Amino acid sequence: MSHFSPLDSIAPRSEGTARCPVRITDIQITPVAFADPPLLNSVGVHEPFALRAVVVMRTEDGTYGLGETYGDEAHLIRLRRAASFLIDADVFNPNQISALVSQSLVDDQGVGGHGTGGMVTTTSLDDRVLSGFDVACLDIQGKILGVPVSTLLGGAVREKVDFSGYLFYKWASHPERDADSWGAALDPAGIVDQARKMIRDYGFKALKLKGGVFPPEQEVEAILALRQEFPQMPLRIDPNGVWTVETAIQVGHQLESVLEYLEDPCLSIVDNAQVRKAITLPIATNMCVVSFNDLPPAIAAEAIDVVLSDHHFWGGLNRSRLLSGIAETFDLRLSMHSNSHLGISFAAMIQLAAATKSIDYACDTHWPWKRPEDDVIVPGVLAIADGSVNVPTAPGLGVELDEAALARLHQQYLDCGITRRDDTSYMRSINPSFELKSPRW
C-alpha cells in the first residue's frame, strides 16, 4: 500500500529522493507602534503607544509568512541577529530553526535588558526570540500546503475560540491628550460601566479584572459589583503577584463562591502553593510558570491548576503543543495570557487555541483596547462577536499583510520616541511618588 504525504506536493520527486527543502531567502524585522490607552497595573500605567515587531519571512518560491513579537530595542537586536542565522534554513525543519536561533544567542553580551517589556522577566531567552520565527514558518507551511495552521498543529477541535472581556482600571486619558471612548474606570461603578460596554460591543461571556492597582478590599468590591450586575458571568481577578500569602488567602476566601479562578495572587511558586492549599479556588498563572523549567517545581508543589499559556513566552506554536501535552499528562488546565498585540499575534493565538483541546477557559485578549485602524493585517478576517472569534480556515494564519499599514505603523514607531516599554517610569513622570513594590499588600 502506498502512502501520500502532503509534503509530496511541494516539488516533484523521483523514487528514492528526499523532499526539496523550502529555503528562507529574506527576513525583515519591522518595529511598529500603536495607540494604547492609559491602562493601570501593579507596576504603573501603559504609555501612549505600545510596541511590537513584525516578522516578514520570505522563501525562494516567493511565499511569505508573518510573525509578531515584542518591540523593545533589546529584543529587536536579538531578532535581527537571529534572522541573519536563518537565511537558507528550511521552513519545514523546526528543529533546525530552533537550533539556529539558539546559536545566534550564544554570544549575547552587550545587548542588555530583557527586551520584552512588561513585568514577566523570567521567560526563556531562546523561546521568546524563537516564537516570531516559528509562527512565520508555520504561516508559510500552511500556505504551501493549502491548509490552516490549526491543521499543522494537529487539527482544529473547535470552530470558534472564546475570549474574555479584559477589564482595567484606567484614566480618562493620557495627560494632555484627548479622552478616549472608554472613559475613566477608577472605582467599582467605573469597572461595571466598562464591563457593560465590553459585553454590549463584543458579547463577552467571561470577565477578567486587572488588579494589583488599589488595596485588595477595593478590588474585592469591584468583583462583587460585577457579580451583582452579571449574576451568571464567570469572573477572574489578576493582581500580578503583588499580594502577600495572607492577603491572597483572605481574598480567596471572600471570593471563593464568586471567581472561576484566582490568577497570580502571589509571585512565587512557593507562595502560590501555600495559597492553593488554603483555598478551594483554582490558581492560574502566567507569571510564576512561564517556561518549561518552571513546570517541574510548580507541579511538585501543587501550586497551580491553570497555565495561562502565551506562545510569545513558550517558543511559538510548535513548542506550545508540547506545553499542552505536559498539561494533559499532569492534569493541568490551560487558557491564554495576552499582552498588547496586533492581528498577527491574534491570528496565531486563535489557530493555537483551535487545535488545543485542553484550553477550556475563555482566553485573554487586549483586542478591544486597540483602535481598529491600528493594525498591519488586511481588515475583515478577525472579529469578536458573541464573545468568540471564528477560526480562519484560509491557508496559513489566515491573515494577509497590509504593507501600507505596516509602513504607517513603523513611521508611528519612529515618531513616538518610545524604544522600550516602561510602565513604571511613565507613571513616575505623572506621579513622582509612585513606588514599585512587590508584594504591595
mmCIF file of N, CA, C and O in Angstrom, residues 61 97 102 156 161 317 341:
data_model
loop_
_atom_site.group_PDB
_atom_site.id
_atom_site.type_symbol
_atom_site.label_atom_id
_atom_site.label_comp_id
_atom_site.label_asym_id
_atom_site.label_seq_id
_atom_site.Cartn_x
_atom_site.Cartn_y
_atom_site.Cartn_z
ATOM 1 N N ASP A 61 10.551 30.481 -3.272
ATOM 2 C CA ASP A 61 9.431 30.362 -4.212
ATOM 3 C C ASP A 61 8.488 31.562 -4.138
ATOM 4 O O ASP A 61 7.431 31.572 -4.778
ATOM 5 N N ILE A 97 15.433 25.387 12.719
ATOM 6 C CA ILE A 97 15.132 26.777 13.038
ATOM 7 C C ILE A 97 15.447 27.067 14.501
ATOM 8 O O ILE A 97 16.098 28.066 14.839
ATOM 9 N N SER A 102 19.004 29.502 18.729
ATOM 10 C CA SER A 102 19.820 29.342 19.937
ATOM 11 C C SER A 102 21.282 29.665 19.659
ATOM 12 O O SER A 102 21.960 30.295 20.489
ATOM 13 N N ALA A 156 -8.036 21.239 13.973
ATOM 14 C CA ALA A 156 -8.927 22.058 14.793
ATOM 15 C C ALA A 156 -9.914 21.183 15.552
ATOM 16 O O ALA A 156 -10.503 20.259 14.992
ATOM 17 N N VAL A 161 -13.230 30.305 18.942
ATOM 18 C CA VAL A 161 -12.430 30.409 20.156
ATOM 19 C C VAL A 161 -13.044 31.488 21.038
ATOM 20 O O VAL A 161 -13.255 32.624 20.596
ATOM 21 N N LEU A 317 4.292 28.278 18.348
ATOM 22 C CA LEU A 317 3.148 27.376 18.346
ATOM 23 C C LEU A 317 3.559 25.918 18.454
ATOM 24 O O LEU A 317 2.869 25.126 19.103
ATOM 25 N N HIS A 341 -1.360 43.533 21.647
ATOM 26 C CA HIS A 341 -0.940 42.832 20.433
ATOM 27 C C HIS A 341 -1.714 43.312 19.225
ATOM 28 O O HIS A 341 -2.753 43.976 19.334
#
